[in-house]
PDB file of C-alpha atoms in Angstrom:
ATOM      1  CA  SER A 159      93.068 -27.514  33.671  1.00  0.00           C
ATOM      2  CA  GLY A 160      96.020 -29.247  33.215  1.00  0.00           C
ATOM      3  CA  ILE A 161      97.751 -27.600  36.380  1.00  0.00           C
ATOM      4  CA  PHE A 162      95.183 -28.748  38.470  1.00  0.00           C
ATOM      5  CA  LYS A 163      95.057 -32.358  37.133  1.00  0.00           C
ATOM      6  CA  LYS A 164      98.619 -32.373  38.496  1.00  0.00           C
ATOM      7  CA  ALA A 165      97.562 -31.358  42.211  1.00  0.00           C
ATOM      8  CA  ARG A 166      95.634 -34.256  41.977  1.00  0.00           C
ATOM      9  CA  GLU A 167      97.745 -36.221  41.497  1.00  0.00           C
ATOM     10  CA  LEU A 168     100.249 -35.915  43.322  1.00  0.00           C
ATOM     11  CA  THR A 169      98.162 -35.211  45.930  1.00  0.00           C
ATOM     12  CA  VAL A 170      96.794 -39.046  44.834  1.00  0.00           C
ATOM     13  CA  LEU A 171     100.389 -40.556  43.267  1.00  0.00           C
ATOM     14  CA  CYS A 172     102.740 -38.640  46.523  1.00  0.00           C
ATOM     15  CA  ASP A 173     100.059 -39.390  49.837  1.00  0.00           C
ATOM     16  CA  ALA A 174     100.772 -35.208  49.596  1.00  0.00           C
ATOM     17  CA  GLU A 175      98.356 -32.312  51.069  1.00  0.00           C
ATOM     18  CA  VAL A 176      98.266 -30.029  47.858  1.00  0.00           C
ATOM     19  CA  SER A 177      96.388 -26.693  47.901  1.00  0.00           C
ATOM     20  CA  LEU A 178      96.166 -24.779  44.454  1.00  0.00           C
ATOM     21  CA  ILE A 179      95.369 -21.069  44.179  1.00  0.00           C
ATOM     22  CA  MET A 180      95.646 -19.142  40.666  1.00  0.00           C
ATOM     23  CA  PHE A 181      92.987 -15.399  39.898  1.00  0.00           C
ATOM     24  CA  SER A 182      92.771 -14.879  35.756  1.00  0.00           C
ATOM     25  CA  SER A 183      93.752 -11.701  35.047  1.00  0.00           C
ATOM     26  CA  THR A 184      89.985 -10.986  35.088  1.00  0.00           C
ATOM     27  CA  GLY A 185      90.087 -11.716  38.854  1.00  0.00           C
ATOM     28  CA  LYS A 186      88.466 -15.185  38.569  1.00  0.00           C
ATOM     29  CA  LEU A 187      89.280 -17.274  41.238  1.00  0.00           C
ATOM     30  CA  SER A 188      90.280 -21.027  40.755  1.00  0.00           C
ATOM     31  CA  GLU A 189      91.707 -23.526  43.498  1.00  0.00           C
ATOM     32  CA  TYR A 190      91.662 -27.127  44.682  1.00  0.00           C
ATOM     33  CA  CYS A 191      93.028 -28.538  47.629  1.00  0.00           C
ATOM     34  CA  SER A 192      94.011 -31.911  48.491  1.00  0.00           C
ATOM     35  CA  PRO A 193      91.227 -33.373  50.663  1.00  0.00           C
ATOM     36  CA  SER A 194      92.511 -34.661  53.381  1.00  0.00           C
ATOM     37  CA  THR A 195      92.848 -31.061  54.864  1.00  0.00           C
ATOM     38  CA  THR A 196      91.632 -27.787  53.900  1.00  0.00           C
ATOM     39  CA  THR A 197      93.713 -23.893  52.935  1.00  0.00           C
ATOM     40  CA  LYS A 198      92.756 -22.487  55.992  1.00  0.00           C
ATOM     41  CA  LYS A 199      95.415 -25.616  58.342  1.00  0.00           C
ATOM     42  CA  MET A 200      97.775 -25.176  54.184  1.00  0.00           C
ATOM     43  CA  TYR A 201      98.668 -21.896  55.846  1.00  0.00           C
ATOM     44  CA  ASP A 202      99.307 -22.806  59.143  1.00  0.00           C
ATOM     45  CA  LYS A 203     101.477 -24.800  58.304  1.00  0.00           C
ATOM     46  CA  TYR A 204     102.907 -23.042  55.693  1.00  0.00           C
ATOM     47  CA  GLN A 205     103.551 -20.733  58.753  1.00  0.00           C
ATOM     48  CA  GLU A 206     104.627 -22.676  61.121  1.00  0.00           C
ATOM     49  CA  VAL A 207     106.911 -24.570  59.006  1.00  0.00           C
ATOM     50  CA  SER A 208     108.350 -20.786  58.200  1.00  0.00           C
ATOM     51  CA  GLN A 209     107.899 -18.633  60.910  1.00  0.00           C
ATOM     52  CA  ILE A 210     106.766 -16.440  59.027  1.00  0.00           C
ATOM     53  CA  ASN A 211     102.929 -14.355  60.594  1.00  0.00           C
ATOM     54  CA  LEU A 212     100.649 -14.461  57.314  1.00  0.00           C
ATOM     55  CA  TRP A 213      98.220 -12.574  59.030  1.00  0.00           C
ATOM     56  CA  SER A 214      99.919  -9.756  61.177  1.00  0.00           C
ATOM     57  CA  SER A 215      99.520  -6.938  59.755  1.00  0.00           C
ATOM     58  CA  HIS A 216      95.995  -7.822  58.984  1.00  0.00           C
ATOM     59  CA  TYR A 217      95.317  -8.199  63.084  1.00  0.00           C
ATOM     60  CA  GLU A 218      97.776  -4.390  62.693  1.00  0.00           C
ATOM     61  CA  LYS A 219      95.630  -3.197  61.279  1.00  0.00           C
ATOM     62  CA  MET A 220      91.869  -4.732  62.706  1.00  0.00           C
ATOM     63  CA  GLN A 221      93.889  -3.147  66.008  1.00  0.00           C
ATOM     64  CA  ALA A 222      94.095  -0.115  64.574  1.00  0.00           C
ATOM     65  CA  HIS A 223      90.467   0.691  63.969  1.00  0.00           C
ATOM     66  CA  LEU A 224      89.940  -1.254  66.880  1.00  0.00           C
ATOM     67  CA  ASN A 225      92.076   1.838  68.637  1.00  0.00           C
ATOM     68  CA  LYS A 226      89.659   4.831  67.210  1.00  0.00           C
ATOM     69  CA  LEU A 227      86.538   2.788  67.871  1.00  0.00           C
ATOM     70  CA  LYS A 228      87.733   2.990  71.698  1.00  0.00           C
ATOM     71  CA  GLU A 229      88.371   7.157  71.465  1.00  0.00           C
ATOM     72  CA  ASP A 230      86.045   7.729  70.075  1.00  0.00           C
ATOM     73  CA  ASN A 231      83.619   5.964  72.519  1.00  0.00           C
ATOM     74  CA  SER A 232      85.556   7.767  75.340  1.00  0.00           C
ATOM     75  CA  ASN A 233      85.253  11.347  73.574  1.00  0.00           C
ATOM     76  CA  LEU A 234      81.111  10.544  73.823  1.00  0.00           C
ATOM     77  CA  ARG A 235      80.932   9.487  76.995  1.00  0.00           C
ATOM     78  CA  LYS A 236      82.860  11.883  77.808  1.00  0.00           C
ATOM     79  CA  GLU A 237      80.971  14.942  75.468  1.00  0.00           C
ATOM     80  CA  ILE A 238      77.497  13.572  77.349  1.00  0.00           C
ATOM     81  CA  ARG A 239      79.056  13.751  80.915  1.00  0.00           C
ATOM     82  CA  GLN A 240      79.759  17.379  80.062  1.00  0.00           C
ATOM     83  CA  ARG A 241      76.241  17.710  79.203  1.00  0.00           C
ATOM     84  CA  MET A 242      75.168  16.610  81.504  1.00  0.00           C
ATOM     85  CA  GLY A 243      77.178  19.271  84.164  1.00  0.00           C
ATOM     86  CA  GLU A 244      79.826  16.878  84.516  1.00  0.00           C
ATOM     87  CA  ASN A 245      84.213  17.226  84.164  1.00  0.00           C
ATOM     88  CA  LEU A 246      83.556  20.212  82.629  1.00  0.00           C
ATOM     89  CA  ASN A 247      86.823  21.907  85.581  1.00  0.00           C
ATOM     90  CA  GLY A 248      89.232  21.520  82.170  1.00  0.00           C
ATOM     91  CA  LEU A 249      87.466  23.802  79.696  1.00  0.00           C
ATOM     92  CA  HIS A 250      88.811  26.767  78.330  1.00  0.00           C
ATOM     93  CA  MET A 251      86.057  29.832  77.941  1.00  0.00           C
ATOM     94  CA  GLU A 252      85.046  29.249  74.042  1.00  0.00           C
ATOM     95  CA  GLU A 253      84.059  25.597  75.073  1.00  0.00           C
ATOM     96  CA  LEU A 254      81.982  26.262  77.240  1.00  0.00           C
ATOM     97  CA  ARG A 255      80.863  29.226  75.771  1.00  0.00           C
ATOM     98  CA  GLY A 256      80.210  26.257  72.392  1.00  0.00           C
ATOM     99  CA  LEU A 257      78.706  23.741  75.412  1.00  0.00           C
ATOM    100  CA  GLU A 258      75.420  26.415  76.495  1.00  0.00           C
ATOM    101  CA  GLN A 259      74.932  27.325  73.051  1.00  0.00           C
ATOM    102  CA  ASN A 260      74.428  23.508  72.028  1.00  0.00           C
ATOM    103  CA  MET A 261      72.651  22.927  75.519  1.00  0.00           C
ATOM    104  CA  ASP A 262      70.027  25.650  74.030  1.00  0.00           C
ATOM    105  CA  LEU A 263      70.076  25.211  70.702  1.00  0.00           C
ATOM    106  CA  ALA A 264      69.110  20.972  72.104  1.00  0.00           C
ATOM    107  CA  LEU A 265      66.339  23.079  74.411  1.00  0.00           C
ATOM    108  CA  LYS A 266      65.009  25.113  71.845  1.00  0.00           C
ATOM    109  CA  VAL A 267      64.104  21.778  69.340  1.00  0.00           C
ATOM    110  CA  VAL A 268      62.943  19.179  72.836  1.00  0.00           C
ATOM    111  CA  ARG A 269      60.843  22.621  73.622  1.00  0.00           C
ATOM    112  CA  GLU A 270      59.069  22.302  70.410  1.00  0.00           C
ATOM    113  CA  ARG A 271      58.718  19.052  69.763  1.00  0.00           C
ATOM    114  CA  LYS A 272      56.857  18.986  73.325  1.00  0.00           C
ATOM    115  CA  TYR A 273      54.872  21.346  72.501  1.00  0.00           C
ATOM    116  CA  HIS A 274      54.207  19.368  68.693  1.00  0.00           C
ATOM    117  CA  VAL A 275      52.413  16.456  71.350  1.00  0.00           C
ATOM    118  CA  ILE A 276      50.720  18.430  72.866  1.00  0.00           C
ATOM    119  CA  GLN A 277      48.880  20.288  70.523  1.00  0.00           C
ATOM    120  CA  THR A 278      48.070  17.512  68.352  1.00  0.00           C
ATOM    121  CA  GLN A 279      46.502  15.292  72.169  1.00  0.00           C
ATOM    122  CA  CYS A 280      44.580  18.112  72.296  1.00  0.00           C
ATOM    123  CA  ASP A 281      43.309  17.573  68.498  1.00  0.00           C
ATOM    124  CA  THR A 282      42.511  14.421  69.036  1.00  0.00           C
ATOM    125  CA  TYR A 283      40.978  15.084  72.793  1.00  0.00           C
ATOM    126  CA  LYS A 284      38.409  17.695  70.987  1.00  0.00           C
ATOM    127  CA  LYS A 285      37.109  16.005  67.943  1.00  0.00           C
ATOM    128  CA  LYS A 286      36.327  12.830  70.940  1.00  0.00           C
ATOM    129  CA  ILE A 287      34.433  15.489  72.493  1.00  0.00           C
ATOM    130  CA  ARG A 288      32.501  16.410  69.423  1.00  0.00           C
ATOM    131  CA  ASN A 289      31.770  13.071  68.966  1.00  0.00           C
ATOM    132  CA  LEU A 290      30.416  12.858  71.651  1.00  0.00           C
ATOM    133  CA  GLU A 291      28.752  15.954  71.729  1.00  0.00           C
ATOM    134  CA  ASP A 292      26.993  15.014  68.954  1.00  0.00           C
ATOM    135  CA  THR A 293      25.786  11.272  70.040  1.00  0.00           C
ATOM    136  CA  ASN A 294      24.438  11.998  73.387  1.00  0.00           C
ATOM    137  CA  LYS A 295      22.091  15.302  70.810  1.00  0.00           C
ATOM    138  CA  ARG A 296      20.929  12.081  68.259  1.00  0.00           C
ATOM    139  CA  PHE A 297      20.126  10.304  71.612  1.00  0.00           C
ATOM    140  CA  ILE A 298      18.311  13.279  73.432  1.00  0.00           C
ATOM    141  CA  ARG A 299      16.564  13.022  69.796  1.00  0.00           C
ATOM    142  CA  ALA A 300      15.212  10.177  69.656  1.00  0.00           C
ATOM    143  CA  LEU A 301      13.947   9.570  72.899  1.00  0.00           C
ATOM    144  CA  GLU A 302      12.754  12.683  72.519  1.00  0.00           C
ATOM    145  CA  GLY A 303      10.785  11.343  69.136  1.00  0.00           C
ATOM    146  CA  ARG A 304      12.362  13.590  66.757  1.00  0.00           C
ATOM    147  CA  ASP A 305      14.026  13.574  63.992  1.00  0.00           C
ATOM    148  CA  GLU A 306      17.695  15.718  62.694  1.00  0.00           C
ATOM    149  CA  ASN A 307      15.345  18.461  62.265  1.00  0.00           C
ATOM    150  CA  GLY A 308      13.726  18.661  65.209  1.00  0.00           C
ATOM    151  CA  GLU A 309      10.178  17.674  63.225  1.00  0.00           C
ATOM    152  CA  LEU A 310       8.044  15.045  65.762  1.00  0.00           C
ATOM    153  CA  LEU A 311       8.593  11.571  63.831  1.00  0.00           C
ATOM    154  CA  PHE A 312       5.217  10.178  66.240  1.00  0.00           C
ATOM    155  CA  ALA A 313       1.953  12.210  65.080  1.00  0.00           C
ATOM    156  CA  ASP A 314       0.715  11.581  68.496  1.00  0.00           C
ATOM    157  CA  GLY A 315       3.590  13.292  70.280  1.00  0.00           C
ATOM    158  CA  SER A 316       4.918   9.957  72.006  1.00  0.00           C
ATOM    159  CA  GLY A 317       8.621   9.082  72.168  1.00  0.00           C
ATOM    160  CA  LEU A 318      10.668   5.962  72.281  1.00  0.00           C
ATOM    161  CA  ASP A 319      10.779   3.826  74.669  1.00  0.00           C
ATOM    162  CA  TYR A 320      15.137   3.245  75.847  1.00  0.00           C
ATOM    163  CA  GLU A 321      15.750   0.287  73.317  1.00  0.00           C
ATOM    164  CA  SER A 322      14.699   2.003  71.208  1.00  0.00           C
ATOM    165  CA  ALA A 323      15.851   5.582  70.805  1.00  0.00           C
ATOM    166  CA  LEU A 324      19.818   3.767  71.812  1.00  0.00           C
ATOM    167  CA  ALA A 325      19.517   2.384  68.827  1.00  0.00           C
ATOM    168  CA  LEU A 326      18.570   5.276  66.316  1.00  0.00           C
ATOM    169  CA  SER A 327      21.217   7.510  68.537  1.00  0.00           C
ATOM    170  CA  SER A 328      23.776   5.441  67.361  1.00  0.00           C
ATOM    171  CA  GLY A 329      22.599   5.915  63.601  1.00  0.00           C
ATOM    172  CA  GLY A 330      19.586   3.062  63.126  1.00  0.00           C
ATOM    173  CA  ALA A 331      17.133   3.799  59.599  1.00  0.00           C
ATOM    174  CA  ASN A 332      16.367   0.545  59.697  1.00  0.00           C
ATOM    175  CA  LEU A 333      14.013   2.036  63.080  1.00  0.00           C
ATOM    176  CA  PHE A 334      10.520   2.639  61.639  1.00  0.00           C
ATOM    177  CA  ALA A 335       7.335   3.156  64.750  1.00  0.00           C
ATOM    178  CA  PHE A 336       3.676   2.117  63.190  1.00  0.00           C
ATOM    179  CA  ARG A 337       0.663   3.926  64.709  1.00  0.00           C
ATOM    180  CA  LEU A 338      -2.782   1.261  63.690  1.00  0.00           C
ATOM    181  CA  GLN A 339      -5.822   4.026  63.810  1.00  0.00           C
ATOM    182  CA  PRO A 340      -9.260   3.123  63.021  1.00  0.00           C
ATOM    183  CA  PHE A 341      -9.701   3.340  58.793  1.00  0.00           C
ATOM    184  CA  GLN A 342     -13.938   4.588  59.329  1.00  0.00           C
ATOM    185  CA  PRO A 343     -15.121   5.555  62.513  1.00  0.00           C
ATOM    186  CA  ASN A 344     -17.766   4.413  62.670  1.00  0.00           C
ATOM    187  CA  LEU A 345     -16.313   1.165  63.248  1.00  0.00           C
ATOM    188  CA  HIS A 346     -14.413   2.157  66.184  1.00  0.00           C
ATOM    189  CA  ASP A 347     -16.097  -0.470  68.870  1.00  0.00           C
ATOM    190  CA  ASP A 348     -17.091  -2.926  66.205  1.00  0.00           C
ATOM    191  CA  ALA A 349     -15.006  -5.301  68.496  1.00  0.00           C
ATOM    192  CA  GLY A 350     -12.438  -5.072  66.024  1.00  0.00           C
ATOM    193  CA  TYR A 351     -13.707  -6.215  62.465  1.00  0.00           C
ATOM    194  CA  GLY A 352     -13.634  -3.109  60.936  1.00  0.00           C
ATOM    195  CA  THR A 353     -11.324  -2.381  58.260  1.00  0.00           C
ATOM    196  CA  GLN A 354      -8.525  -0.717  59.652  1.00  0.00           C
ATOM    197  CA  ASP A 355      -4.857   0.511  57.915  1.00  0.00           C
ATOM    198  CA  LEU A 356      -1.007   0.609  58.990  1.00  0.00           C
ATOM    199  CA  ARG A 357      -0.431   4.157  59.304  1.00  0.00           C
ATOM    200  CA  LEU A 358       3.503   4.960  58.810  1.00  0.00           C
ATOM    201  CA  ALA A 359       3.634   8.013  61.075  1.00  0.00           C
TER     202      ALA A 359
END
């Protein structure tokens, strides 16, 4: 705290540019920099005055890493071209044999994946076909006026109209057919005044 206080006093009283960096034994960072400058500007000014390049070692490491990445990229491109059948003149017998084995293995993996995709698509199409066949059967039964067991839905054997059959084939559970019949045969000609019941067929 006393050192930082002195740094601030130097900044104000002497109109100096001060940068102070400290690390404790536990690695904790404490720093102070004059408001009129930045730590980077202080480093740059230090390098300019002392003729010491603080970043040369770091730059060399970055350059070495960049060169390594370029070499890896070049090797990968060369391997890709060789897998495409190019640039094979400089390869020895063992290298050619290894390249051939790698290509055979890659071809096997690709072929197995292709067959898997084909099988999956076939299974999906088979399910769709079965669903369409079931829907078609339900539609035909509905047009004929029959239930799932083949029993007639109507006592007189009459079928449905198109709209009703379509609704029934789509699973319409609330579709019922009714037939109006005279309750007493001797009232059949009684101008509609006879007692009649609504019978569910």
